[in-house]
Amino acid sequence: MGTHNIESLEDIIEFLDYTSLALSDNSKSIQAKCEDLLLLKKTNYSNRQFIASFCTFAEYGGIVRRFLKEAGINNSVVAGCFPTGQMPLDIKLREVAYAVNYADEIDYVFSIGKFLGRDYDFVSRELQMVRDICEGKTLKIIIETGELLNSENIAKACELCLLNKVDFVKTSTG
């Protein structure tokens, strides 16, 4: 086993999202997690970049923002009928419009079923509409690579994301 430079391993944390998407989440549990993150940052990372963001449901985005903004920690929320993306587009877009009010970043589940049905025009329009709603925000598209079946589909999904100015592509919902 090779040796690792601890500094470079510690550098990885700034690219990770701390995520809480449990069915049992509530205002108090999210606040407690924010307080834990603040303590961890103060204790171990006071002079360093910390996690990329705290990701949760839109309902709790305001709590995350209130507790972590001053510490320089972004908040991200899931939208687009997380985790499946299986909902009519107009409902998904309304969820995004709600979510942008409570987040620095949006993690959006694109329409995997439409994509697998080769309705690339629909998916491209969907991504463009989401990009428009998320203007000024970081947009991360969850493409669910495990469902895309092959590397050609993964490449095509990434291509559609690039064409529609998505900031990040995420491999899965977890």
JSON list of C-alpha atoms in Angstrom, two decimals:
[
{"chain": "A", "resi": 1, "resn": "MET", "atom": "CA", "xyz": [0.00, 0.00, 0.00]},
{"chain": "A", "resi": 2, "resn": "GLY", "atom": "CA", "xyz": [1.39, 3.39, -0.99]},
{"chain": "A", "resi": 3, "resn": "THR", "atom": "CA", "xyz": [1.85, 6.33, 1.31]},
{"chain": "A", "resi": 4, "resn": "HIS", "atom": "CA", "xyz": [-0.42, 9.35, 1.08]},
{"chain": "A", "resi": 5, "resn": "ASN", "atom": "CA", "xyz": [0.32, 12.96, 1.72]},
{"chain": "A", "resi": 6, "resn": "ILE", "atom": "CA", "xyz": [-2.11, 13.92, 4.52]},
{"chain": "A", "resi": 7, "resn": "GLU", "atom": "CA", "xyz": [-2.38, 17.46, 3.16]},
{"chain": "A", "resi": 8, "resn": "SER", "atom": "CA", "xyz": [-3.62, 16.20, -0.18]},
{"chain": "A", "resi": 9, "resn": "LEU", "atom": "CA", "xyz": [-6.13, 13.87, 1.48]},
{"chain": "A", "resi": 10, "resn": "GLU", "atom": "CA", "xyz": [-7.40, 16.75, 3.61]},
{"chain": "A", "resi": 11, "resn": "ASP", "atom": "CA", "xyz": [-7.74, 18.83, 0.46]},
{"chain": "A", "resi": 12, "resn": "ILE", "atom": "CA", "xyz": [-10.40, 16.41, -0.79]},
{"chain": "A", "resi": 13, "resn": "ILE", "atom": "CA", "xyz": [-12.93, 17.61, 1.79]},
{"chain": "A", "resi": 14, "resn": "GLU", "atom": "CA", "xyz": [-13.48, 20.89, -0.03]},
{"chain": "A", "resi": 15, "resn": "PHE", "atom": "CA", "xyz": [-14.97, 18.93, -2.95]},
{"chain": "A", "resi": 16, "resn": "LEU", "atom": "CA", "xyz": [-17.44, 16.93, -0.86]},
{"chain": "A", "resi": 17, "resn": "ASP", "atom": "CA", "xyz": [-21.03, 17.76, -0.04]},
{"chain": "A", "resi": 18, "resn": "TYR", "atom": "CA", "xyz": [-22.17, 16.93, 3.46]},
{"chain": "A", "resi": 19, "resn": "THR", "atom": "CA", "xyz": [-25.63, 15.48, 2.88]},
{"chain": "A", "resi": 20, "resn": "SER", "atom": "CA", "xyz": [-28.65, 14.85, 5.05]},
{"chain": "A", "resi": 21, "resn": "LEU", "atom": "CA", "xyz": [-31.62, 13.49, 3.12]},
{"chain": "A", "resi": 22, "resn": "ALA", "atom": "CA", "xyz": [-33.15, 11.18, 5.68]},
{"chain": "A", "resi": 23, "resn": "LEU", "atom": "CA", "xyz": [-36.89, 10.69, 5.99]},
{"chain": "A", "resi": 24, "resn": "SER", "atom": "CA", "xyz": [-36.44, 11.44, 9.68]},
{"chain": "A", "resi": 25, "resn": "ASP", "atom": "CA", "xyz": [-34.88, 14.89, 9.06]},
{"chain": "A", "resi": 26, "resn": "ASN", "atom": "CA", "xyz": [-36.63, 17.80, 10.73]},
{"chain": "A", "resi": 27, "resn": "SER", "atom": "CA", "xyz": [-35.79, 21.39, 11.64]},
{"chain": "A", "resi": 28, "resn": "LYS", "atom": "CA", "xyz": [-34.13, 20.41, 14.92]},
{"chain": "A", "resi": 29, "resn": "SER", "atom": "CA", "xyz": [-32.02, 17.62, 13.43]},
{"chain": "A", "resi": 30, "resn": "ILE", "atom": "CA", "xyz": [-30.82, 19.84, 10.58]},
{"chain": "A", "resi": 31, "resn": "GLN", "atom": "CA", "xyz": [-29.97, 22.65, 13.01]},
{"chain": "A", "resi": 32, "resn": "ALA", "atom": "CA", "xyz": [-28.02, 20.18, 15.17]},
{"chain": "A", "resi": 33, "resn": "LYS", "atom": "CA", "xyz": [-26.07, 19.00, 12.11]},
{"chain": "A", "resi": 34, "resn": "CYS", "atom": "CA", "xyz": [-25.27, 22.61, 11.22]},
{"chain": "A", "resi": 35, "resn": "GLU", "atom": "CA", "xyz": [-24.00, 23.21, 14.75]},
{"chain": "A", "resi": 36, "resn": "ASP", "atom": "CA", "xyz": [-21.85, 20.04, 14.53]},
{"chain": "A", "resi": 37, "resn": "LEU", "atom": "CA", "xyz": [-20.37, 21.24, 11.23]},
{"chain": "A", "resi": 38, "resn": "LEU", "atom": "CA", "xyz": [-19.58, 24.65, 12.68]},
{"chain": "A", "resi": 39, "resn": "LEU", "atom": "CA", "xyz": [-17.79, 23.02, 15.62]},
{"chain": "A", "resi": 40, "resn": "LEU", "atom": "CA", "xyz": [-15.85, 20.71, 13.31]},
{"chain": "A", "resi": 41, "resn": "LYS", "atom": "CA", "xyz": [-14.82, 23.62, 11.10]},
{"chain": "A", "resi": 42, "resn": "LYS", "atom": "CA", "xyz": [-13.75, 25.72, 14.07]},
{"chain": "A", "resi": 43, "resn": "THR", "atom": "CA", "xyz": [-11.82, 22.84, 15.65]},
{"chain": "A", "resi": 44, "resn": "ASN", "atom": "CA", "xyz": [-10.11, 21.35, 12.61]},
{"chain": "A", "resi": 45, "resn": "TYR", "atom": "CA", "xyz": [-10.48, 23.61, 9.58]},
{"chain": "A", "resi": 46, "resn": "SER", "atom": "CA", "xyz": [-10.50, 27.18, 10.84]},
{"chain": "A", "resi": 47, "resn": "ASN", "atom": "CA", "xyz": [-7.91, 28.36, 8.30]},
{"chain": "A", "resi": 48, "resn": "ARG", "atom": "CA", "xyz": [-8.86, 26.03, 5.45]},
{"chain": "A", "resi": 49, "resn": "GLN", "atom": "CA", "xyz": [-11.59, 25.54, 2.93]},
{"chain": "A", "resi": 50, "resn": "PHE", "atom": "CA", "xyz": [-14.20, 23.23, 4.41]},
{"chain": "A", "resi": 51, "resn": "ILE", "atom": "CA", "xyz": [-16.88, 21.11, 2.73]},
{"chain": "A", "resi": 52, "resn": "ALA", "atom": "CA", "xyz": [-18.27, 22.23, -0.62]},
{"chain": "A", "resi": 53, "resn": "SER", "atom": "CA", "xyz": [-21.82, 22.49, 0.74]},
{"chain": "A", "resi": 54, "resn": "PHE", "atom": "CA", "xyz": [-24.44, 21.07, 3.07]},
{"chain": "A", "resi": 55, "resn": "CYS", "atom": "CA", "xyz": [-27.11, 19.38, 0.94]},
{"chain": "A", "resi": 56, "resn": "THR", "atom": "CA", "xyz": [-30.61, 18.75, 2.22]},
{"chain": "A", "resi": 57, "resn": "PHE", "atom": "CA", "xyz": [-34.25, 19.08, 1.22]},
{"chain": "A", "resi": 58, "resn": "ALA", "atom": "CA", "xyz": [-35.51, 22.52, 0.15]},
{"chain": "A", "resi": 59, "resn": "GLU", "atom": "CA", "xyz": [-37.68, 22.68, 3.26]},
{"chain": "A", "resi": 60, "resn": "TYR", "atom": "CA", "xyz": [-34.51, 22.96, 5.36]},
{"chain": "A", "resi": 61, "resn": "GLY", "atom": "CA", "xyz": [-32.42, 25.13, 3.02]},
{"chain": "A", "resi": 62, "resn": "GLY", "atom": "CA", "xyz": [-33.24, 28.29, 4.95]},
{"chain": "A", "resi": 63, "resn": "ILE", "atom": "CA", "xyz": [-32.02, 26.75, 8.20]},
{"chain": "A", "resi": 64, "resn": "VAL", "atom": "CA", "xyz": [-28.76, 25.66, 6.60]},
{"chain": "A", "resi": 65, "resn": "ARG", "atom": "CA", "xyz": [-28.25, 29.11, 5.09]},
{"chain": "A", "resi": 66, "resn": "ARG", "atom": "CA", "xyz": [-28.96, 30.87, 8.38]},
{"chain": "A", "resi": 67, "resn": "PHE", "atom": "CA", "xyz": [-26.49, 28.74, 10.35]},
{"chain": "A", "resi": 68, "resn": "LEU", "atom": "CA", "xyz": [-23.68, 28.23, 7.83]},
{"chain": "A", "resi": 69, "resn": "LYS", "atom": "CA", "xyz": [-23.52, 31.27, 5.55]},
{"chain": "A", "resi": 70, "resn": "GLU", "atom": "CA", "xyz": [-21.31, 33.28, 7.89]},
{"chain": "A", "resi": 71, "resn": "ALA", "atom": "CA", "xyz": [-18.90, 30.34, 8.07]},
{"chain": "A", "resi": 72, "resn": "GLY", "atom": "CA", "xyz": [-18.60, 30.36, 4.28]},
{"chain": "A", "resi": 73, "resn": "ILE", "atom": "CA", "xyz": [-20.34, 27.02, 3.81]},
{"chain": "A", "resi": 74, "resn": "ASN", "atom": "CA", "xyz": [-22.71, 26.87, 0.85]},
{"chain": "A", "resi": 75, "resn": "ASN", "atom": "CA", "xyz": [-26.05, 25.16, 1.04]},
{"chain": "A", "resi": 76, "resn": "SER", "atom": "CA", "xyz": [-27.51, 22.99, -1.65]},
{"chain": "A", "resi": 77, "resn": "VAL", "atom": "CA", "xyz": [-30.94, 21.46, -1.94]},
{"chain": "A", "resi": 78, "resn": "VAL", "atom": "CA", "xyz": [-32.31, 18.61, -4.00]},
{"chain": "A", "resi": 79, "resn": "ALA", "atom": "CA", "xyz": [-35.04, 19.26, -6.52]},
{"chain": "A", "resi": 80, "resn": "GLY", "atom": "CA", "xyz": [-36.66, 17.61, -9.51]},
{"chain": "A", "resi": 81, "resn": "CYS", "atom": "CA", "xyz": [-38.59, 15.00, -7.58]},
{"chain": "A", "resi": 82, "resn": "PHE", "atom": "CA", "xyz": [-35.57, 13.59, -5.79]},
{"chain": "A", "resi": 83, "resn": "PRO", "atom": "CA", "xyz": [-34.56, 10.77, -5.89]},
{"chain": "A", "resi": 84, "resn": "THR", "atom": "CA", "xyz": [-36.41, 9.41, -8.93]},
{"chain": "A", "resi": 85, "resn": "GLY", "atom": "CA", "xyz": [-37.09, 12.42, -11.14]},
{"chain": "A", "resi": 86, "resn": "GLN", "atom": "CA", "xyz": [-40.37, 10.74, -12.10]},
{"chain": "A", "resi": 87, "resn": "MET", "atom": "CA", "xyz": [-42.89, 13.56, -12.05]},
{"chain": "A", "resi": 88, "resn": "PRO", "atom": "CA", "xyz": [-44.43, 15.83, -14.69]},
{"chain": "A", "resi": 89, "resn": "LEU", "atom": "CA", "xyz": [-41.98, 18.49, -15.77]},
{"chain": "A", "resi": 90, "resn": "ASP", "atom": "CA", "xyz": [-44.14, 21.44, -14.69]},
{"chain": "A", "resi": 91, "resn": "ILE", "atom": "CA", "xyz": [-44.17, 20.12, -11.11]},
{"chain": "A", "resi": 92, "resn": "LYS", "atom": "CA", "xyz": [-40.42, 19.53, -11.15]},
{"chain": "A", "resi": 93, "resn": "LEU", "atom": "CA", "xyz": [-39.86, 23.08, -12.40]},
{"chain": "A", "resi": 94, "resn": "ARG", "atom": "CA", "xyz": [-42.08, 24.52, -9.67]},
{"chain": "A", "resi": 95, "resn": "GLU", "atom": "CA", "xyz": [-40.03, 22.63, -7.12]},
{"chain": "A", "resi": 96, "resn": "VAL", "atom": "CA", "xyz": [-36.84, 24.14, -8.57]},
{"chain": "A", "resi": 97, "resn": "ALA", "atom": "CA", "xyz": [-38.38, 27.63, -8.49]},
{"chain": "A", "resi": 98, "resn": "TYR", "atom": "CA", "xyz": [-39.16, 27.10, -4.81]},
{"chain": "A", "resi": 99, "resn": "ALA", "atom": "CA", "xyz": [-35.74, 25.61, -4.05]},
{"chain": "A", "resi": 100, "resn": "VAL", "atom": "CA", "xyz": [-33.67, 28.45, -5.54]},
{"chain": "A", "resi": 101, "resn": "ASN", "atom": "CA", "xyz": [-35.01, 30.73, -2.82]},
{"chain": "A", "resi": 102, "resn": "TYR", "atom": "CA", "xyz": [-33.29, 28.63, -0.15]},
{"chain": "A", "resi": 103, "resn": "ALA", "atom": "CA", "xyz": [-30.04, 27.49, -1.73]},
{"chain": "A", "resi": 104, "resn": "ASP", "atom": "CA", "xyz": [-26.74, 28.46, -3.29]},
{"chain": "A", "resi": 105, "resn": "GLU", "atom": "CA", "xyz": [-26.76, 25.21, -5.28]},
{"chain": "A", "resi": 106, "resn": "ILE", "atom": "CA", "xyz": [-29.45, 22.98, -6.77]},
{"chain": "A", "resi": 107, "resn": "ASP", "atom": "CA", "xyz": [-29.02, 19.21, -7.17]},
{"chain": "A", "resi": 108, "resn": "TYR", "atom": "CA", "xyz": [-31.56, 18.25, -9.84]},
{"chain": "A", "resi": 109, "resn": "VAL", "atom": "CA", "xyz": [-32.65, 14.78, -10.96]},
{"chain": "A", "resi": 110, "resn": "PHE", "atom": "CA", "xyz": [-33.09, 14.85, -14.71]},
{"chain": "A", "resi": 111, "resn": "SER", "atom": "CA", "xyz": [-35.77, 12.78, -16.47]},
{"chain": "A", "resi": 112, "resn": "ILE", "atom": "CA", "xyz": [-33.97, 9.44, -16.73]},
{"chain": "A", "resi": 113, "resn": "GLY", "atom": "CA", "xyz": [-36.99, 7.64, -18.21]},
{"chain": "A", "resi": 114, "resn": "LYS", "atom": "CA", "xyz": [-37.29, 10.22, -21.00]},
{"chain": "A", "resi": 115, "resn": "PHE", "atom": "CA", "xyz": [-33.57, 9.96, -21.61]},
{"chain": "A", "resi": 116, "resn": "LEU", "atom": "CA", "xyz": [-33.65, 6.16, -21.81]},
{"chain": "A", "resi": 117, "resn": "GLY", "atom": "CA", "xyz": [-36.57, 6.50, -24.24]},
{"chain": "A", "resi": 118, "resn": "ARG", "atom": "CA", "xyz": [-34.17, 8.58, -26.37]},
{"chain": "A", "resi": 119, "resn": "ASP", "atom": "CA", "xyz": [-36.27, 11.74, -26.04]},
{"chain": "A", "resi": 120, "resn": "TYR", "atom": "CA", "xyz": [-33.12, 13.86, -26.03]},
{"chain": "A", "resi": 121, "resn": "ASP", "atom": "CA", "xyz": [-34.98, 16.98, -27.19]},
{"chain": "A", "resi": 122, "resn": "PHE", "atom": "CA", "xyz": [-37.20, 16.79, -24.09]},
{"chain": "A", "resi": 123, "resn": "VAL", "atom": "CA", "xyz": [-34.20, 16.29, -21.80]},
{"chain": "A", "resi": 124, "resn": "SER", "atom": "CA", "xyz": [-32.31, 19.15, -23.42]},
{"chain": "A", "resi": 125, "resn": "ARG", "atom": "CA", "xyz": [-35.32, 21.49, -23.04]},
{"chain": "A", "resi": 126, "resn": "GLU", "atom": "CA", "xyz": [-35.72, 20.33, -19.45]},
{"chain": "A", "resi": 127, "resn": "LEU", "atom": "CA", "xyz": [-32.08, 21.09, -18.66]},
{"chain": "A", "resi": 128, "resn": "GLN", "atom": "CA", "xyz": [-32.32, 24.51, -20.31]},
{"chain": "A", "resi": 129, "resn": "MET", "atom": "CA", "xyz": [-35.47, 25.42, -18.35]},
{"chain": "A", "resi": 130, "resn": "VAL", "atom": "CA", "xyz": [-33.83, 24.34, -15.10]},
{"chain": "A", "resi": 131, "resn": "ARG", "atom": "CA", "xyz": [-30.67, 26.28, -15.99]},
{"chain": "A", "resi": 132, "resn": "ASP", "atom": "CA", "xyz": [-32.81, 29.38, -16.62]},
{"chain": "A", "resi": 133, "resn": "ILE", "atom": "CA", "xyz": [-34.56, 29.07, -13.24]},
{"chain": "A", "resi": 134, "resn": "CYS", "atom": "CA", "xyz": [-31.21, 28.54, -11.52]},
{"chain": "A", "resi": 135, "resn": "GLU", "atom": "CA", "xyz": [-29.54, 31.59, -13.03]},
{"chain": "A", "resi": 136, "resn": "GLY", "atom": "CA", "xyz": [-26.85, 32.77, -10.64]},
{"chain": "A", "resi": 137, "resn": "LYS", "atom": "CA", "xyz": [-26.88, 29.47, -8.75]},
{"chain": "A", "resi": 138, "resn": "THR", "atom": "CA", "xyz": [-24.67, 26.42, -9.09]},
{"chain": "A", "resi": 139, "resn": "LEU", "atom": "CA", "xyz": [-26.59, 23.71, -10.93]},
{"chain": "A", "resi": 140, "resn": "LYS", "atom": "CA", "xyz": [-25.68, 20.06, -10.41]},
{"chain": "A", "resi": 141, "resn": "ILE", "atom": "CA", "xyz": [-27.51, 17.45, -12.48]},
{"chain": "A", "resi": 142, "resn": "ILE", "atom": "CA", "xyz": [-27.89, 13.95, -11.10]},
{"chain": "A", "resi": 143, "resn": "ILE", "atom": "CA", "xyz": [-27.74, 11.56, -14.07]},
{"chain": "A", "resi": 144, "resn": "GLU", "atom": "CA", "xyz": [-28.00, 8.29, -12.11]},
{"chain": "A", "resi": 145, "resn": "THR", "atom": "CA", "xyz": [-25.25, 6.43, -13.98]},
{"chain": "A", "resi": 146, "resn": "GLY", "atom": "CA", "xyz": [-26.33, 3.05, -12.61]},
{"chain": "A", "resi": 147, "resn": "GLU", "atom": "CA", "xyz": [-29.62, 3.38, -14.51]},
{"chain": "A", "resi": 148, "resn": "LEU", "atom": "CA", "xyz": [-28.10, 4.57, -17.79]},
{"chain": "A", "resi": 149, "resn": "LEU", "atom": "CA", "xyz": [-26.99, 1.03, -18.69]},
{"chain": "A", "resi": 150, "resn": "ASN", "atom": "CA", "xyz": [-23.82, 1.77, -20.70]},
{"chain": "A", "resi": 151, "resn": "SER", "atom": "CA", "xyz": [-20.97, 4.22, -21.21]},
{"chain": "A", "resi": 152, "resn": "GLU", "atom": "CA", "xyz": [-22.52, 5.62, -24.41]},
{"chain": "A", "resi": 153, "resn": "ASN", "atom": "CA", "xyz": [-25.61, 6.74, -22.48]},
{"chain": "A", "resi": 154, "resn": "ILE", "atom": "CA", "xyz": [-23.46, 8.25, -19.74]},
{"chain": "A", "resi": 155, "resn": "ALA", "atom": "CA", "xyz": [-21.47, 10.17, -22.35]},
{"chain": "A", "resi": 156, "resn": "LYS", "atom": "CA", "xyz": [-24.68, 11.37, -24.05]},
{"chain": "A", "resi": 157, "resn": "ALA", "atom": "CA", "xyz": [-26.18, 12.53, -20.72]},
{"chain": "A", "resi": 158, "resn": "CYS", "atom": "CA", "xyz": [-22.97, 14.44, -19.96]},
{"chain": "A", "resi": 159, "resn": "GLU", "atom": "CA", "xyz": [-23.02, 15.97, -23.44]},
{"chain": "A", "resi": 160, "resn": "LEU", "atom": "CA", "xyz": [-26.59, 17.24, -22.91]},
{"chain": "A", "resi": 161, "resn": "CYS", "atom": "CA", "xyz": [-25.53, 18.71, -19.57]},
{"chain": "A", "resi": 162, "resn": "LEU", "atom": "CA", "xyz": [-22.56, 20.48, -21.15]},
{"chain": "A", "resi": 163, "resn": "LEU", "atom": "CA", "xyz": [-24.70, 21.86, -23.96]},
{"chain": "A", "resi": 164, "resn": "ASN", "atom": "CA", "xyz": [-27.08, 23.34, -21.39]},
{"chain": "A", "resi": 165, "resn": "LYS", "atom": "CA", "xyz": [-24.37, 24.93, -19.23]},
{"chain": "A", "resi": 166, "resn": "VAL", "atom": "CA", "xyz": [-24.75, 22.68, -16.20]},
{"chain": "A", "resi": 167, "resn": "ASP", "atom": "CA", "xyz": [-22.04, 23.35, -13.60]},
{"chain": "A", "resi": 168, "resn": "PHE", "atom": "CA", "xyz": [-21.57, 19.79, -12.34]},
{"chain": "A", "resi": 169, "resn": "VAL", "atom": "CA", "xyz": [-22.73, 16.30, -13.23]},
{"chain": "A", "resi": 170, "resn": "LYS", "atom": "CA", "xyz": [-23.35, 13.98, -10.28]},
{"chain": "A", "resi": 171, "resn": "THR", "atom": "CA", "xyz": [-23.24, 10.25, -10.81]},
{"chain": "A", "resi": 172, "resn": "SER", "atom": "CA", "xyz": [-26.15, 9.26, -8.61]},
{"chain": "A", "resi": 173, "resn": "THR", "atom": "CA", "xyz": [-28.58, 10.09, -5.85]},
{"chain": "A", "resi": 174, "resn": "GLY", "atom": "CA", "xyz": [-26.53, 8.04, -3.44]}
]
